[in-house]
Short mmCIF file of C-alpha atoms in Angstrom, two decimals:
data_model
loop_
_atom_site.label_atom_id
_atom_site.label_comp_id
_atom_site.label_asym_id
_atom_site.label_seq_id
_atom_site.Cartn_x
_atom_site.Cartn_y
_atom_site.Cartn_z
CA UNK A 23 -82.07 62.91 18.38
CA UNK A 24 -79.44 59.97 19.04
CA UNK A 25 -80.11 56.35 18.04
CA UNK A 26 -78.61 53.47 19.75
CA UNK A 27 -76.73 51.39 17.26
CA UNK A 28 -74.94 48.05 18.17
CA UNK A 29 -71.06 48.17 18.54
CA UNK A 30 -69.32 46.25 15.79
CA UNK A 31 -66.92 43.59 17.36
CA UNK A 32 -63.45 42.99 15.94
CA UNK A 33 -63.34 39.83 13.98
CA UNK A 34 -60.57 37.28 14.87
CA UNK A 35 -57.83 36.75 12.42
CA UNK A 36 -58.16 33.50 10.56
CA UNK A 37 -55.47 31.74 8.27
CA UNK A 38 -51.94 30.40 8.34
CA UNK A 39 -49.62 32.32 10.55
CA UNK A 40 -46.34 33.05 8.44
CA UNK A 41 -44.10 32.82 11.47
CA UNK A 42 -45.38 29.32 12.40
CA UNK A 43 -45.21 28.13 8.91
CA UNK A 44 -41.74 29.50 8.54
CA UNK A 45 -40.70 27.75 11.94
CA UNK A 46 -42.29 24.39 10.83
CA UNK A 47 -40.35 24.62 7.27
CA UNK A 48 -37.08 25.43 9.32
CA UNK A 49 -37.82 22.51 11.51
CA UNK A 50 -38.63 20.31 8.41
CA UNK A 51 -35.41 21.38 6.57
CA UNK A 52 -33.29 20.47 9.43
CA UNK A 53 -34.61 17.00 9.60
CA UNK A 54 -34.24 16.64 5.87
CA UNK A 55 -30.65 17.78 6.07
CA UNK A 56 -29.87 15.45 8.87
CA UNK A 57 -31.34 12.45 7.10
CA UNK A 58 -29.52 13.31 4.01
CA UNK A 59 -26.22 13.36 5.97
CA UNK A 60 -26.96 9.95 7.54
CA UNK A 61 -27.65 8.53 4.19
CA UNK A 62 -24.50 10.08 2.82
CA UNK A 63 -22.51 8.65 5.73
CA UNK A 64 -24.27 5.24 4.96
CA UNK A 65 -23.15 5.42 1.25
CA UNK A 66 -19.55 6.13 2.33
CA UNK A 67 -19.78 3.13 4.82
CA UNK A 68 -21.00 0.82 1.90
CA UNK A 69 -18.13 1.99 -0.21
CA UNK A 70 -15.63 1.29 2.40
CA UNK A 71 -16.99 -2.16 2.94
CA UNK A 72 -16.69 -3.01 -0.75
CA UNK A 73 -12.90 -1.68 -0.51
CA UNK A 74 -12.34 -3.65 2.67
CA UNK A 75 -13.83 -6.93 0.86
CA UNK A 76 -11.44 -6.49 -2.09
CA UNK A 77 -8.35 -5.93 0.08
CA UNK A 78 -9.28 -9.01 2.26
CA UNK A 79 -9.58 -11.18 -1.03
CA UNK A 80 -6.14 -9.97 -2.04
CA UNK A 81 -4.57 -10.66 1.33
CA UNK A 82 -6.16 -14.29 1.23
CA UNK A 83 -4.85 -14.72 -2.19
CA UNK A 84 -1.48 -13.79 -1.25
CA UNK A 85 -1.40 -16.03 1.92
CA UNK A 86 -2.83 -19.00 -0.13
CA UNK A 87 -0.09 -18.54 -2.45
CA UNK A 88 2.36 -18.73 0.35
CA UNK A 89 0.98 -22.09 1.47
CA UNK A 90 1.04 -23.45 -2.02
CA UNK A 91 4.70 -22.06 -2.43
CA UNK A 92 5.79 -23.52 0.87
CA UNK A 93 4.53 -26.97 -0.10
CA UNK A 94 5.97 -26.78 -3.68
CA UNK A 95 9.38 -25.69 -2.33
CA UNK A 96 9.52 -28.70 0.23
CA UNK A 97 8.61 -30.97 -3.01
CA UNK A 98 11.19 -29.39 -4.90
CA UNK A 99 13.99 -29.97 -2.36
CA UNK A 100 13.34 -33.55 -1.49
CA UNK A 101 12.99 -34.35 -5.21
CA UNK A 102 16.33 -32.54 -5.84
CA UNK A 103 17.85 -34.49 -3.07
CA UNK A 104 16.54 -37.76 -4.27
CA UNK A 105 17.99 -37.01 -7.72
CA UNK A 106 21.31 -35.39 -6.87
CA UNK A 107 21.75 -36.97 -3.33
CA UNK A 108 23.20 -33.52 -2.24
CA UNK A 109 22.60 -33.01 1.38
CA UNK A 110 22.27 -29.33 0.83
CA UNK A 111 18.87 -29.86 -0.25
CA UNK A 112 17.97 -31.61 3.07
CA UNK A 113 19.28 -28.42 4.92
CA UNK A 114 17.00 -26.19 2.72
CA UNK A 115 14.16 -28.51 3.40
CA UNK A 116 14.32 -28.45 6.97
CA UNK A 117 15.21 -24.66 7.04
CA UNK A 118 11.63 -24.11 5.50
CA UNK A 119 9.78 -26.53 7.75
CA UNK A 120 11.61 -25.24 11.01
CA UNK A 121 12.64 -21.70 10.37
CA UNK A 122 10.71 -20.08 7.38
CA UNK A 123 7.33 -21.82 8.16
CA UNK A 124 5.40 -20.22 5.23
CA UNK A 125 2.65 -22.50 5.27
CA UNK A 126 1.87 -22.16 9.21
CA UNK A 127 2.46 -18.40 9.10
CA UNK A 128 0.18 -17.97 6.07
CA UNK A 129 -2.38 -20.15 7.83
CA UNK A 130 -2.13 -18.03 11.02
CA UNK A 131 -2.52 -14.68 9.17
CA UNK A 132 -5.80 -16.15 7.56
CA UNK A 133 -7.38 -17.21 10.83
CA UNK A 134 -9.04 -13.71 11.08
CA UNK A 135 -9.51 -13.00 7.43
CA UNK A 136 -11.09 -15.99 5.78
CA UNK A 137 -14.38 -17.71 6.65
CA UNK A 138 -14.38 -20.87 8.63
CA UNK A 139 -15.41 -22.92 5.74
CA UNK A 140 -12.70 -21.41 3.44
CA UNK A 141 -10.34 -21.86 6.29
CA UNK A 142 -11.21 -25.63 6.31
CA UNK A 143 -9.98 -26.02 2.70
CA UNK A 144 -6.66 -24.59 3.55
CA UNK A 145 -6.31 -26.44 6.84
CA UNK A 146 -7.10 -29.64 4.55
CA UNK A 147 -4.40 -28.57 2.06
CA UNK A 148 -1.89 -28.23 5.08
CA UNK A 149 -2.77 -31.68 6.39
CA UNK A 150 -2.17 -33.27 3.05
CA UNK A 151 1.15 -31.38 2.87
CA UNK A 152 2.12 -32.48 6.32
CA UNK A 153 1.41 -36.03 5.25
CA UNK A 154 3.72 -35.59 2.39
CA UNK A 155 6.18 -34.34 4.79
CA UNK A 156 6.24 -37.64 6.69
CA UNK A 157 6.53 -39.50 3.27
CA UNK A 158 9.41 -37.07 2.44
CA UNK A 159 11.20 -37.40 5.71
CA UNK A 160 11.00 -41.06 5.46
CA UNK A 161 12.63 -40.96 1.99
CA UNK A 162 15.29 -38.70 3.37
CA UNK A 163 15.99 -41.38 6.20
CA UNK A 164 15.97 -44.24 3.66
CA UNK A 165 18.37 -42.24 1.44
CA UNK A 166 20.55 -41.66 4.56
CA UNK A 167 20.58 -45.29 5.21
CA UNK A 168 21.51 -46.07 1.59
CA UNK A 169 24.37 -43.59 1.59
CA UNK A 170 25.57 -44.36 5.19
CA UNK A 171 24.69 -40.78 6.26
CA UNK A 172 24.24 -40.02 9.99
CA UNK A 173 20.39 -39.24 10.25
CA UNK A 174 21.06 -37.08 13.17
CA UNK A 175 23.44 -34.95 11.39
CA UNK A 176 20.71 -34.24 8.83
CA UNK A 177 17.79 -33.38 11.22
CA UNK A 178 16.68 -34.70 14.41
CA UNK A 179 13.28 -35.54 12.78
CA UNK A 180 15.28 -37.83 10.37
CA UNK A 181 16.81 -39.64 13.26
CA UNK A 182 13.33 -40.38 14.89
CA UNK A 183 12.12 -42.37 11.55
CA UNK A 184 11.95 -45.86 11.95
CA UNK A 185 12.39 -47.78 8.59
CA UNK A 186 10.19 -50.68 7.93
CA UNK A 187 11.95 -54.20 7.90
CA UNK A 188 11.16 -54.46 4.25
CA UNK A 189 12.92 -51.11 3.22
CA UNK A 190 15.74 -51.89 5.60
CA UNK A 191 16.69 -55.17 4.06
CA UNK A 192 16.86 -53.53 0.57
CA UNK A 193 20.18 -52.97 -0.94
CA UNK A 194 21.67 -49.46 -1.16
CA UNK A 195 20.73 -48.99 -4.92
CA UNK A 196 17.30 -50.56 -4.28
CA UNK A 197 16.90 -48.13 -1.26
CA UNK A 198 17.56 -45.14 -3.57
CA UNK A 199 15.22 -46.43 -6.18
CA UNK A 200 12.55 -46.69 -3.54
CA UNK A 201 13.37 -43.10 -2.17
CA UNK A 202 12.62 -41.72 -5.90
CA UNK A 203 9.33 -43.71 -5.95
CA UNK A 204 8.46 -42.03 -2.79
CA UNK A 205 8.69 -38.61 -4.10
CA UNK A 206 8.01 -38.93 -7.74
CA UNK A 207 5.37 -41.81 -7.65
CA UNK A 208 1.76 -41.62 -8.43
CA UNK A 209 0.77 -41.58 -4.81
CA UNK A 210 2.80 -38.74 -4.04
CA UNK A 211 1.49 -36.90 -7.29
CA UNK A 212 -2.11 -37.62 -6.00
CA UNK A 213 -1.55 -35.92 -2.67
CA UNK A 214 -0.05 -32.95 -4.41
CA UNK A 215 -2.92 -32.63 -6.52
CA UNK A 216 -5.32 -32.78 -3.42
CA UNK A 217 -3.17 -29.86 -2.00
CA UNK A 218 -3.74 -27.93 -5.33
CA UNK A 219 -7.40 -28.70 -5.25
CA UNK A 220 -8.00 -27.66 -1.69
CA UNK A 221 -6.05 -24.35 -2.22
CA UNK A 222 -8.20 -23.71 -5.46
CA UNK A 223 -11.32 -24.42 -3.35
CA UNK A 224 -10.24 -22.10 -0.85
CA UNK A 225 -9.60 -19.28 -3.35
CA UNK A 226 -13.05 -20.05 -5.02
CA UNK A 227 -14.84 -19.83 -1.59
CA UNK A 228 -12.94 -16.42 -0.57
CA UNK A 229 -13.71 -15.13 -4.12
CA UNK A 230 -17.54 -16.12 -3.73
CA UNK A 231 -17.68 -14.62 -0.30
CA UNK A 232 -16.19 -11.32 -1.65
CA UNK A 233 -18.58 -11.30 -4.39
CA UNK A 234 -21.50 -11.94 -2.02
CA UNK A 235 -20.29 -9.05 0.26
CA UNK A 236 -19.94 -6.79 -2.48
CA UNK A 237 -23.56 -7.53 -3.91
CA UNK A 238 -24.83 -6.88 -0.45
CA UNK A 239 -23.00 -3.62 -0.61
CA UNK A 240 -24.45 -2.83 -3.75
CA UNK A 241 -27.87 -3.81 -2.57
CA UNK A 242 -27.54 -1.56 0.48
CA UNK A 243 -26.16 1.08 -1.81
CA UNK A 244 -29.25 0.83 -4.10
CA UNK A 245 -31.44 1.01 -1.00
CA UNK A 246 -29.48 4.05 0.18
CA UNK A 247 -29.81 5.73 -3.20
CA UNK A 248 -33.57 4.98 -3.11
CA UNK A 249 -33.99 6.68 0.27
CA UNK A 250 -31.82 9.58 -1.16
CA UNK A 251 -34.30 9.92 -4.08
CA UNK A 252 -37.11 9.95 -1.67
CA UNK A 253 -35.52 12.70 0.55
CA UNK A 254 -34.73 14.79 -2.49
CA UNK A 255 -38.38 14.45 -3.67
CA UNK A 256 -39.39 15.69 -0.15
CA UNK A 257 -36.81 18.48 -0.42
CA UNK A 258 -38.29 19.47 -3.84
CA UNK A 259 -41.85 19.54 -2.40
CA UNK A 260 -40.74 21.56 0.44
CA UNK A 261 -39.13 23.97 -1.99
CA UNK A 262 -42.32 24.10 -4.03
CA UNK A 263 -44.25 24.81 -0.73
CA UNK A 264 -41.68 27.40 0.06
CA UNK A 265 -42.07 29.09 -3.12
CA UNK A 266 -45.93 29.17 -2.96
CA UNK A 267 -45.60 30.51 0.61
CA UNK A 268 -43.34 33.22 -0.56
CA UNK A 269 -45.54 34.01 -3.56
CA UNK A 270 -48.81 33.83 -2.20
CA UNK A 271 -48.32 34.37 1.47
CA UNK A 272 -45.40 36.74 1.67
CA UNK A 273 -44.70 38.51 -1.61
CA UNK A 274 -48.14 39.51 -2.70
CA UNK A 275 -49.63 40.51 0.71
CA UNK A 276 -46.41 41.84 1.86
CA UNK A 277 -43.88 43.79 -0.24
CA UNK A 278 -41.22 43.74 2.46
CA UNK A 279 -40.35 40.03 1.61
CA UNK A 280 -39.42 41.06 -2.14
CA UNK A 281 -35.80 41.11 -1.15
CA UNK A 282 -35.87 37.48 0.30
CA UNK A 283 -37.64 36.39 -3.06
CA UNK A 284 -35.01 38.11 -5.32
CA UNK A 285 -31.99 36.76 -3.26
CA UNK A 286 -33.71 33.27 -3.05
CA UNK A 287 -31.64 32.27 -0.10
CA UNK A 288 -34.09 29.32 0.91
CA UNK A 289 -33.84 27.69 -2.45
CA UNK A 290 -29.91 27.92 -2.43
CA UNK A 291 -29.76 26.20 1.09
CA UNK A 292 -32.34 23.54 0.31
CA UNK A 293 -30.30 21.35 -1.82
CA UNK A 294 -27.88 22.51 -4.19
CA UNK A 295 -24.71 21.51 -2.32
CA UNK A 296 -26.28 18.34 -1.06
CA UNK A 297 -27.14 17.26 -4.53
CA UNK A 298 -23.64 17.93 -5.99
CA UNK A 299 -22.02 16.13 -2.92
CA UNK A 300 -24.26 12.90 -3.39
CA UNK A 301 -23.73 12.93 -7.18
CA UNK A 302 -20.02 12.85 -6.58
CA UNK A 303 -20.26 10.28 -4.22
CA UNK A 304 -22.42 8.09 -6.28
CA UNK A 305 -20.08 8.51 -9.28
CA UNK A 306 -17.10 7.66 -6.86
CA UNK A 307 -18.78 4.58 -5.75
CA UNK A 308 -19.60 3.11 -9.06
CA UNK A 309 -16.23 4.06 -10.43
CA UNK A 310 -14.48 2.34 -7.76
CA UNK A 311 -16.61 -0.67 -8.02
CA UNK A 312 -16.11 -0.86 -11.86
CA UNK A 313 -12.32 -0.82 -11.15
CA UNK A 314 -12.48 -3.37 -8.32
CA UNK A 315 -14.27 -5.92 -10.59
CA UNK A 316 -11.61 -5.43 -13.25
CA UNK A 317 -8.92 -5.84 -10.71
CA UNK A 318 -10.43 -9.07 -9.36
CA UNK A 319 -10.93 -10.48 -12.83
CA UNK A 320 -7.40 -9.77 -13.64
CA UNK A 321 -5.92 -11.10 -10.58
CA UNK A 322 -8.23 -14.30 -10.98
CA UNK A 323 -6.99 -15.07 -14.48
CA UNK A 324 -3.38 -13.72 -14.80
CA UNK A 325 0.01 -14.34 -13.03
CA UNK A 326 0.91 -11.05 -11.15
CA UNK A 327 4.74 -11.46 -12.11
CA UNK A 328 4.79 -12.44 -15.74
CA UNK A 329 1.30 -11.30 -16.99
CA UNK A 330 0.58 -14.91 -18.45
CA UNK A 331 -2.59 -16.57 -17.72
CA UNK A 332 -2.22 -18.57 -14.38
CA UNK A 333 -3.14 -22.17 -13.32
CA UNK A 334 -6.82 -21.44 -12.65
CA UNK A 335 -7.34 -19.89 -16.03
CA UNK A 336 -5.33 -22.39 -17.80
CA UNK A 337 -7.26 -25.21 -16.34
CA UNK A 338 -10.53 -23.58 -17.53
CA UNK A 339 -9.08 -23.38 -21.07
CA UNK A 340 -8.52 -27.16 -20.69
CA UNK A 341 -12.01 -27.67 -19.75
CA UNK A 342 -13.31 -25.89 -22.79
CA UNK A 343 -10.95 -27.86 -25.06
CA UNK A 344 -12.10 -31.30 -23.70
CA UNK A 345 -15.51 -30.77 -25.56
CA UNK A 346 -14.19 -29.07 -28.52
CA UNK A 347 -12.78 -31.76 -30.79
CA UNK A 348 -9.69 -30.39 -32.54
CA UNK A 349 -6.00 -31.17 -32.88
CA UNK A 350 -3.82 -29.41 -30.40
CA UNK A 351 -0.60 -30.11 -28.57
CA UNK A 352 0.55 -29.44 -25.07
CA UNK A 353 3.88 -28.25 -24.33
CA UNK A 354 5.25 -28.20 -20.46
CA UNK A 355 8.06 -25.88 -19.87
CA UNK A 356 10.62 -25.89 -17.10
CA UNK A 357 13.50 -23.28 -16.59
CA UNK A 358 16.61 -25.31 -16.05
CA UNK A 359 18.33 -24.92 -12.73
CA UNK A 360 16.18 -21.84 -11.81
CA UNK A 361 16.90 -22.46 -8.22
CA UNK A 362 20.73 -21.80 -8.98
CA UNK A 363 19.78 -18.44 -10.38
CA UNK A 364 17.95 -17.32 -7.23
CA UNK A 365 20.75 -18.68 -5.19
CA UNK A 366 23.66 -17.03 -7.17
CA UNK A 367 21.97 -13.82 -8.53
CA UNK A 368 19.04 -13.06 -6.28
CA UNK A 369 15.32 -13.34 -6.56
CA UNK A 370 15.11 -10.15 -8.42
CA UNK A 371 17.21 -11.72 -11.29
CA UNK A 372 15.02 -14.85 -11.07
CA UNK A 373 11.96 -12.86 -11.46
CA UNK A 374 13.48 -10.86 -14.50
CA UNK A 375 14.40 -14.27 -16.04
CA UNK A 376 10.75 -15.60 -15.57
CA UNK A 377 9.54 -12.40 -17.07
CA UNK A 378 11.76 -12.86 -19.90
CA UNK A 379 10.76 -16.36 -20.56
CA UNK A 380 7.12 -15.31 -20.55
CA UNK A 381 7.82 -12.74 -23.00
CA UNK A 382 9.68 -15.19 -25.51
CA UNK A 383 6.59 -17.65 -25.08
CA UNK A 384 4.11 -15.20 -25.94
CA UNK A 385 6.16 -13.83 -28.87
CA UNK A 386 7.12 -17.04 -30.33
CA UNK A 387 3.85 -18.69 -30.54
CA UNK A 388 0.52 -17.79 -32.16
CA UNK A 389 -2.21 -15.46 -31.00
CA UNK A 390 -4.30 -18.47 -30.82
CA UNK A 391 -2.14 -20.38 -28.48
CA UNK A 392 -2.25 -20.14 -24.62
CA UNK A 393 0.94 -19.77 -22.91
CA UNK A 394 0.72 -19.89 -18.96
CA UNK A 395 2.67 -19.85 -15.72
CA UNK A 396 1.66 -22.98 -13.84
CA UNK A 397 3.76 -22.12 -10.87
CA UNK A 398 7.34 -21.36 -9.88
CA UNK A 399 9.70 -21.91 -12.91
CA UNK A 400 7.05 -23.92 -14.61
CA UNK A 401 5.17 -22.89 -17.84
CA UNK A 402 2.76 -24.43 -20.31
CA UNK A 403 1.52 -23.77 -23.68
CA UNK A 404 -1.56 -25.17 -25.42
CA UNK A 405 -1.19 -24.92 -29.21
CA UNK A 406 -4.53 -25.09 -31.13
CA UNK A 407 -5.22 -26.58 -34.61
CA UNK A 408 -1.76 -28.18 -34.81
CA UNK A 409 -0.80 -31.65 -36.22
CA UNK A 410 2.22 -33.74 -35.34
CA UNK A 411 3.42 -33.08 -38.75
CA UNK A 412 4.39 -29.57 -37.51
CA UNK A 413 6.71 -31.03 -34.69
CA UNK A 414 9.83 -30.01 -36.20
CA UNK A 415 8.39 -26.34 -36.52
CA UNK A 416 7.74 -26.29 -32.81
CA UNK A 417 11.25 -27.70 -31.84
CA UNK A 418 12.67 -24.82 -33.91
CA UNK A 419 10.87 -22.36 -31.98
CA UNK A 420 12.17 -24.02 -28.71
CA UNK A 421 15.84 -24.02 -29.95
CA UNK A 422 15.36 -20.22 -31.02
CA UNK A 423 14.10 -19.37 -27.46
CA UNK A 424 16.90 -21.29 -25.92
CA UNK A 425 19.38 -19.53 -28.07
CA UNK A 426 18.19 -16.22 -26.87
CA UNK A 427 18.11 -17.26 -23.35
CA UNK A 428 21.58 -18.70 -23.51
CA UNK A 429 22.96 -15.68 -25.23
CA UNK A 430 21.41 -12.71 -23.28
CA UNK A 431 22.09 -9.29 -24.42
CA UNK A 432 20.39 -7.80 -21.55
CA UNK A 433 22.47 -8.56 -18.65
CA UNK A 434 20.40 -11.28 -17.30
CA UNK A 435 21.84 -14.74 -16.44
CA UNK A 436 22.23 -17.31 -19.14
CA UNK A 437 19.34 -19.90 -18.76
CA UNK A 438 17.70 -22.69 -20.88
CA UNK A 439 14.36 -24.42 -21.03
CA UNK A 440 13.46 -28.05 -21.02
CA UNK A 441 10.20 -28.70 -22.87
CA UNK A 442 8.11 -31.87 -23.14
CA UNK A 443 5.26 -32.16 -25.56
CA UNK A 444 2.24 -34.37 -26.55
CA UNK A 445 0.01 -34.10 -29.38
CA UNK A 446 -3.91 -34.87 -29.47
CA UNK A 447 -6.24 -35.16 -32.18
CA UNK A 448 -9.42 -35.18 -30.06
CA UNK A 449 -8.92 -32.14 -27.97
CA UNK A 450 -7.52 -31.91 -24.46
CA UNK A 451 -7.62 -35.22 -22.78
CA UNK A 452 -6.73 -36.64 -19.03
CA UNK A 453 -3.54 -38.41 -20.73
CA UNK A 454 -2.14 -35.40 -22.57
CA UNK A 455 -0.58 -33.90 -19.41
CA UNK A 456 1.09 -37.11 -18.34
CA UNK A 457 2.49 -37.92 -21.95
CA UNK A 458 4.02 -34.43 -22.06
CA UNK A 459 5.38 -34.79 -18.65
CA UNK A 460 7.01 -38.11 -19.35
CA UNK A 461 8.65 -36.38 -22.50
CA UNK A 462 9.87 -33.54 -20.28
CA UNK A 463 11.43 -36.05 -17.89
CA UNK A 464 13.30 -37.54 -21.00
CA UNK A 465 14.68 -34.13 -21.75
CA UNK A 466 15.87 -33.67 -18.33
CA UNK A 467 17.44 -37.00 -18.14
CA UNK A 468 19.34 -36.44 -21.33
CA UNK A 469 20.82 -33.23 -20.42
CA UNK A 470 18.02 -30.55 -20.35
CA UNK A 471 17.98 -27.52 -22.78
CA UNK A 472 15.83 -29.18 -25.34
CA UNK A 473 12.50 -30.30 -26.66
CA UNK A 474 11.02 -33.79 -26.96
CA UNK A 475 7.61 -35.05 -27.76
CA UNK A 476 5.87 -38.10 -26.35
CA UNK A 477 6.14 -41.10 -28.89
CA UNK A 478 3.76 -44.02 -28.64
#
């Protein structure tokens, strides 16, 4: 006898579908890898921005140096004309203003590189330089009047200058004395100092902008690295989930996936290459950043030609020695007739002479002294812990240096140095430079190639 038993219905399959989970993991992996590539690209962009900031600073520094060099060259030529009354210096002067135009060219190049605030400093420096030009051209016109020269033969700008009644009534010698006062006087020096100060302000502003840009790049880089770490953490979690999925959902239930577990293909794809790539990018960025910081610091403190400390670093040393009471001496050093060396032997020989002078200054003085290149062919040395009783010893060092320069054995032209010095028992003072400069003037007035100290 048959019994009617109810039929058993097939239970629905429950749980996670491996195919769906695998598809989700693949999509998630693609999203992670895409994000990592974007972050890597951002890191490279941050690095490129840092390099660009450094290159922009170097370009600004070079253009500012051209403005300073152009202004100093005009001063040099008009002063040489005032002293020697050689009209060739007037030709050089107007060649710079009408043809070379280093100041204007540098300012045009900086228009797209420097910030508006920094550019205003350089424009102010150029305005002061143009004001000095008006004074210099007036001095040339006055000298032409004293020497009975045709102003139009010198330059049309000279012919356009109208002398004041007071200056026109002066005698020839008085006019020449007035010319020298116009280009050597305190008012002229004050304007020159304003030019130098504004160029220094420009460089300080450019350096500050560069540092700010690099700090922003570093901050962006830190954020980028933070996002990288977050993405790597997500990738690790994914790998753990994949491993759990393979172990508990594939390997144990289905032996067919054993080969996949042994080959570990998914773990190899998930991040080994990206980690190495990003680690190398990270190291490259920080190595380049360290090199850029060293380069910026060295360029900010040292003269690129001679390797001596530059004017800015020399002024910082002066400020330190103002508050440190100790006996010291200041030497101002000029290379005699340096322009003639450049004109006769070329600028490469002139540069080699400047390097040689720098080496001799470093070698001749103590490690505690501070030789520096102030600009052009002008050097300076601060000697610390030194008394006026040691003046003769310093003069002997200068004579030794001049002997080596005047009797070269390296094929360079024979040159000499004029050195003016001054002592101070109370550290660096505002009057020290003026005293040394007056002593230098006495050396030049008495034939150059020598050393003289200021005497009260």
